[in-house]
GROMACS .gro file of C-alpha atoms in nm:
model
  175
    1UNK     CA    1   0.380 -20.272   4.634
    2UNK     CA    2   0.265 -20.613   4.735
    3UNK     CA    3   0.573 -20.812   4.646
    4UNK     CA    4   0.754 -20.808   4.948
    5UNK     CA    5   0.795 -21.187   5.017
    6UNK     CA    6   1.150 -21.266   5.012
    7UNK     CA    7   1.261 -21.650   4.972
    8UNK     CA    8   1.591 -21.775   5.065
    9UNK     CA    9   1.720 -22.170   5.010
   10UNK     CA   10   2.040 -22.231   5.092
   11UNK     CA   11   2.240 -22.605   5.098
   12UNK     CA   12   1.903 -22.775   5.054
   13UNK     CA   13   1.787 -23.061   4.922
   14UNK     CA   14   1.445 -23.027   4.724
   15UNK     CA   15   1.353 -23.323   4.555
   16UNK     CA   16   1.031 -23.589   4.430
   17UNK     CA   17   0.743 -23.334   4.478
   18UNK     CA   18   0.452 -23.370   4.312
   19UNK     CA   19   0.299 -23.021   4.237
   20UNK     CA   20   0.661 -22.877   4.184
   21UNK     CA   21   0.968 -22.782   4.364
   22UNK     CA   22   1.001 -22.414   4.480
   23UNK     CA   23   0.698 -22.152   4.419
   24UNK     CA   24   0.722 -21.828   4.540
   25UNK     CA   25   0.430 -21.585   4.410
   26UNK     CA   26   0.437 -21.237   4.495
   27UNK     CA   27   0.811 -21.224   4.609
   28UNK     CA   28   1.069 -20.966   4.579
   29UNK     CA   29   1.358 -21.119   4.633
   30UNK     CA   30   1.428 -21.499   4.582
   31UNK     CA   31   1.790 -21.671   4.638
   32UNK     CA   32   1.879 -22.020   4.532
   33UNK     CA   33   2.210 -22.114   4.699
   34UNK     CA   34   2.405 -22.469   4.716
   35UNK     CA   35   2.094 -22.633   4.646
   36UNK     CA   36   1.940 -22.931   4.461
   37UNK     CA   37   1.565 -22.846   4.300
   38UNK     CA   38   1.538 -23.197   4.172
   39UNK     CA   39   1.237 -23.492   4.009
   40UNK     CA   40   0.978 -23.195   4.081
   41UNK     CA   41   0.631 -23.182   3.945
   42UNK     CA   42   0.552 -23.548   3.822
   43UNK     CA   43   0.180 -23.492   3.937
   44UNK     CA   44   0.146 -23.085   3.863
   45UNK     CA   45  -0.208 -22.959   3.750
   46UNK     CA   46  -0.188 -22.739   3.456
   47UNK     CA   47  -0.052 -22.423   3.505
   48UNK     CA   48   0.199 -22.565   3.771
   49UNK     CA   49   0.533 -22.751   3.848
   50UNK     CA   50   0.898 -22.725   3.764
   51UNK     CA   51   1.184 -22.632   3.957
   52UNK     CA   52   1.169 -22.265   4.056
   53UNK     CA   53   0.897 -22.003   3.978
   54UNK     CA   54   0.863 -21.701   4.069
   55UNK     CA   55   0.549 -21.468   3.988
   56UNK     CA   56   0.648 -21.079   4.047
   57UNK     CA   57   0.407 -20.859   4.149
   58UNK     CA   58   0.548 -20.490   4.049
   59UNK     CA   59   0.282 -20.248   4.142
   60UNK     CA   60   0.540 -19.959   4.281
   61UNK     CA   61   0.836 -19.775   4.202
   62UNK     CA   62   1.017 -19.925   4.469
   63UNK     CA   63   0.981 -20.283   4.409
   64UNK     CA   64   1.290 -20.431   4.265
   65UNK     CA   65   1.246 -20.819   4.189
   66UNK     CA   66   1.574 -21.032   4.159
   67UNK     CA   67   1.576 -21.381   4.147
   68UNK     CA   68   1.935 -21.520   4.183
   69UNK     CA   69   2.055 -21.866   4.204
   70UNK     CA   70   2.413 -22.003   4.234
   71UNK     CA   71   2.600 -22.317   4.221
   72UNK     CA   72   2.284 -22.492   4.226
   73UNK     CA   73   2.118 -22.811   4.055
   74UNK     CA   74   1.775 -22.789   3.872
   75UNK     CA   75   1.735 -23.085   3.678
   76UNK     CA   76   1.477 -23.345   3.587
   77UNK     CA   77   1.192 -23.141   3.687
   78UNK     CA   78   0.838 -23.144   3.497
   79UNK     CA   79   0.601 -22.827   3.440
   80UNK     CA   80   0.277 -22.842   3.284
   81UNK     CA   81   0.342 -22.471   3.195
   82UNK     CA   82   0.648 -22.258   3.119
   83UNK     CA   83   0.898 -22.309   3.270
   84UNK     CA   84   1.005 -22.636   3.346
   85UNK     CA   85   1.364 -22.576   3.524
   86UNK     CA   86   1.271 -22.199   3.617
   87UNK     CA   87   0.956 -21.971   3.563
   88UNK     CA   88   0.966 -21.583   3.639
   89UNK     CA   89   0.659 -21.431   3.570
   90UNK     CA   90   0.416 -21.157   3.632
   91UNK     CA   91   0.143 -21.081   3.849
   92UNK     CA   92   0.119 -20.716   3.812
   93UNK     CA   93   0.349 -20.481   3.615
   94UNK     CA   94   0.149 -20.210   3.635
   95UNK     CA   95   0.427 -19.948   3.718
   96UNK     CA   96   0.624 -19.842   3.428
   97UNK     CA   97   0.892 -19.678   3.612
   98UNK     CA   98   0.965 -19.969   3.876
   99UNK     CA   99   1.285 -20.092   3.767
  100UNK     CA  100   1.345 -20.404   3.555
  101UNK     CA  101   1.366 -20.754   3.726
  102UNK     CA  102   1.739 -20.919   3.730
  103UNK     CA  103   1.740 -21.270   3.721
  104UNK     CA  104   2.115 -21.413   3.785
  105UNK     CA  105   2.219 -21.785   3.735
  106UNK     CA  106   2.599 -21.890   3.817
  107UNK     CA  107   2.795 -22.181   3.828
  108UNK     CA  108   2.453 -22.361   3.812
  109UNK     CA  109   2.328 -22.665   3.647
  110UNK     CA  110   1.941 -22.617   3.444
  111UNK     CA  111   1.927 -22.925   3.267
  112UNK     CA  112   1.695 -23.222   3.144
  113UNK     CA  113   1.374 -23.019   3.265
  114UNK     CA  114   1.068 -22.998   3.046
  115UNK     CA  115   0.747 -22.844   2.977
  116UNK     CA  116   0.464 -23.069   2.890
  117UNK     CA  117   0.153 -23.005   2.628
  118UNK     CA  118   0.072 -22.685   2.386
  119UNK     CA  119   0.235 -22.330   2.417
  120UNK     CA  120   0.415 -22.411   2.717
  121UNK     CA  121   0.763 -22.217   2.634
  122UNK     CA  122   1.109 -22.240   2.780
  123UNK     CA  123   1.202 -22.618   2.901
  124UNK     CA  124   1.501 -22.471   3.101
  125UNK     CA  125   1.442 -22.104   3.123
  126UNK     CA  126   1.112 -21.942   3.084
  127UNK     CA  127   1.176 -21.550   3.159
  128UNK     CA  128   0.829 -21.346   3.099
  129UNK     CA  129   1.007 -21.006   3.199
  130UNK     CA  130   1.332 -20.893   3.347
  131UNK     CA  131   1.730 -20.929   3.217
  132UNK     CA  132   1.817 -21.256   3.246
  133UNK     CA  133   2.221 -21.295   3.333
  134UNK     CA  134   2.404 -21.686   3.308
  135UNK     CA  135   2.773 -21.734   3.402
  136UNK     CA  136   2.958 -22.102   3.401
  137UNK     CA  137   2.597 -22.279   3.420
  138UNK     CA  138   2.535 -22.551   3.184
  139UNK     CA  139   2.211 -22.539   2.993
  140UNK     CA  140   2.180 -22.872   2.845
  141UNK     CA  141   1.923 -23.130   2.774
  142UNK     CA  142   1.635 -22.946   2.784
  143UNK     CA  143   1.274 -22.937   2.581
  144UNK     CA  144   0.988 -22.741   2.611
  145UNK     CA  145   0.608 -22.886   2.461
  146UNK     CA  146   0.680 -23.231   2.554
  147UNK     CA  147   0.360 -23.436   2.436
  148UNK     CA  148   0.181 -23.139   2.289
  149UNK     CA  149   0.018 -23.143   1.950
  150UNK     CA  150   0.078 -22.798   1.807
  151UNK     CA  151   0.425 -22.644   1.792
  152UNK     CA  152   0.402 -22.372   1.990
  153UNK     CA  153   0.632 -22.423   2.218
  154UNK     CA  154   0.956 -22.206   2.169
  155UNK     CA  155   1.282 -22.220   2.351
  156UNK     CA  156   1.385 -22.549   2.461
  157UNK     CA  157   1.683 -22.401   2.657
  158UNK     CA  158   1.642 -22.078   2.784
  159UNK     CA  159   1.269 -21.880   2.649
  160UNK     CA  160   1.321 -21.456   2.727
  161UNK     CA  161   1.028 -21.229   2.646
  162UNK     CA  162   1.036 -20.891   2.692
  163UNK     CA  163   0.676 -20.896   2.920
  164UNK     CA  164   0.431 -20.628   2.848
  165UNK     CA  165   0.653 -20.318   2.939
  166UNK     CA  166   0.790 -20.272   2.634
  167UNK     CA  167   0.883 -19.949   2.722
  168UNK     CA  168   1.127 -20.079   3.010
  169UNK     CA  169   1.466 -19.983   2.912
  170UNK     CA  170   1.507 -20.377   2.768
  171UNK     CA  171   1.673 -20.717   2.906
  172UNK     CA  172   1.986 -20.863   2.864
  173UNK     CA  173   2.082 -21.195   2.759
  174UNK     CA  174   2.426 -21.327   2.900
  175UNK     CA  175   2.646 -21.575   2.862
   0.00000   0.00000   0.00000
């Protein structure tokens, strides 16, 4: 399919930007290493900001996404979506047999992000689709719908949907 972009951040600093921290739309593969996502997204538009998103486009039975991130720091950023520490979302799943997305997070720290306004889930951890694995990462601090005036806003933390391929073999929830 089309999402063949790979990303790959290692011992980096990312820190004080506006629009958000890393975006990478239409990737495969994205890898977070001994890196600091920091103070991202003061000035994000609707429908951006945050720490790390990633929007999977899964169009072929060979596209495997993984997002995996390890001994890193996303805190403090701002999303004016879901998402606010990490995002992985769709742009196509339109190939029922493609395997499932893995998202990995170890030895990490995801906290004191948030989303900001109305149905603008996961402060932390916003997964849309995939099986979403966490080893010795604090998750702390977090809150999702900052300043919004419904509450529609679920999972503070961590946010997992299943996506709309229900029939995928599930996801996974880890600690």
């Amino acid at each position: 399919g089309l999402g063949s972009a790979t990303m790959t951040v290692t011992n980096s600093t990312i820190t004080g930007n506006g629009g958000g921290g890393l975006d990478c739309s239409g990737c495969e593969t994205v890898t977070v290493t001994g890196s600091t996502v920091t103070d991202n997204g003061a000035t994000a538009a609707a429908g951006f900001g945050g720490g790390v998103s990633m929007a999977i486009d899964q169009d072929d039975v060979n596209d495997v996404p993984r997002l995996t991130i390890t001994d890193s720091d996303i805190s403090r950023n701002r999303a004016a979506r879901s998402g606010g520490g990490v995002d992985v979302q769709s742009i196509d799943t339109s190939e029922p047999a493609a395997p499932e997305t893995i998202i990995s997070i170890s030895g990490s720290t995801i906290d004191d992000n948030w989303t900001e306004g109305n149905d603008v889930p996961g402060g932390g951890i916003n997964i849309e689709i995939g099986s979403l694995q966490i080893s010795a990462t604090s998750v702390s601090g977090n809150e999702s719908g900052r300043f919004g005036t419904t509450n529609d806003s679920p999972g503070g933390g961590i946010r997992q949907t299943r996506g709309p391929l229900d029939d995928v073999s599930g996801y996974d929830l880890q600690f």
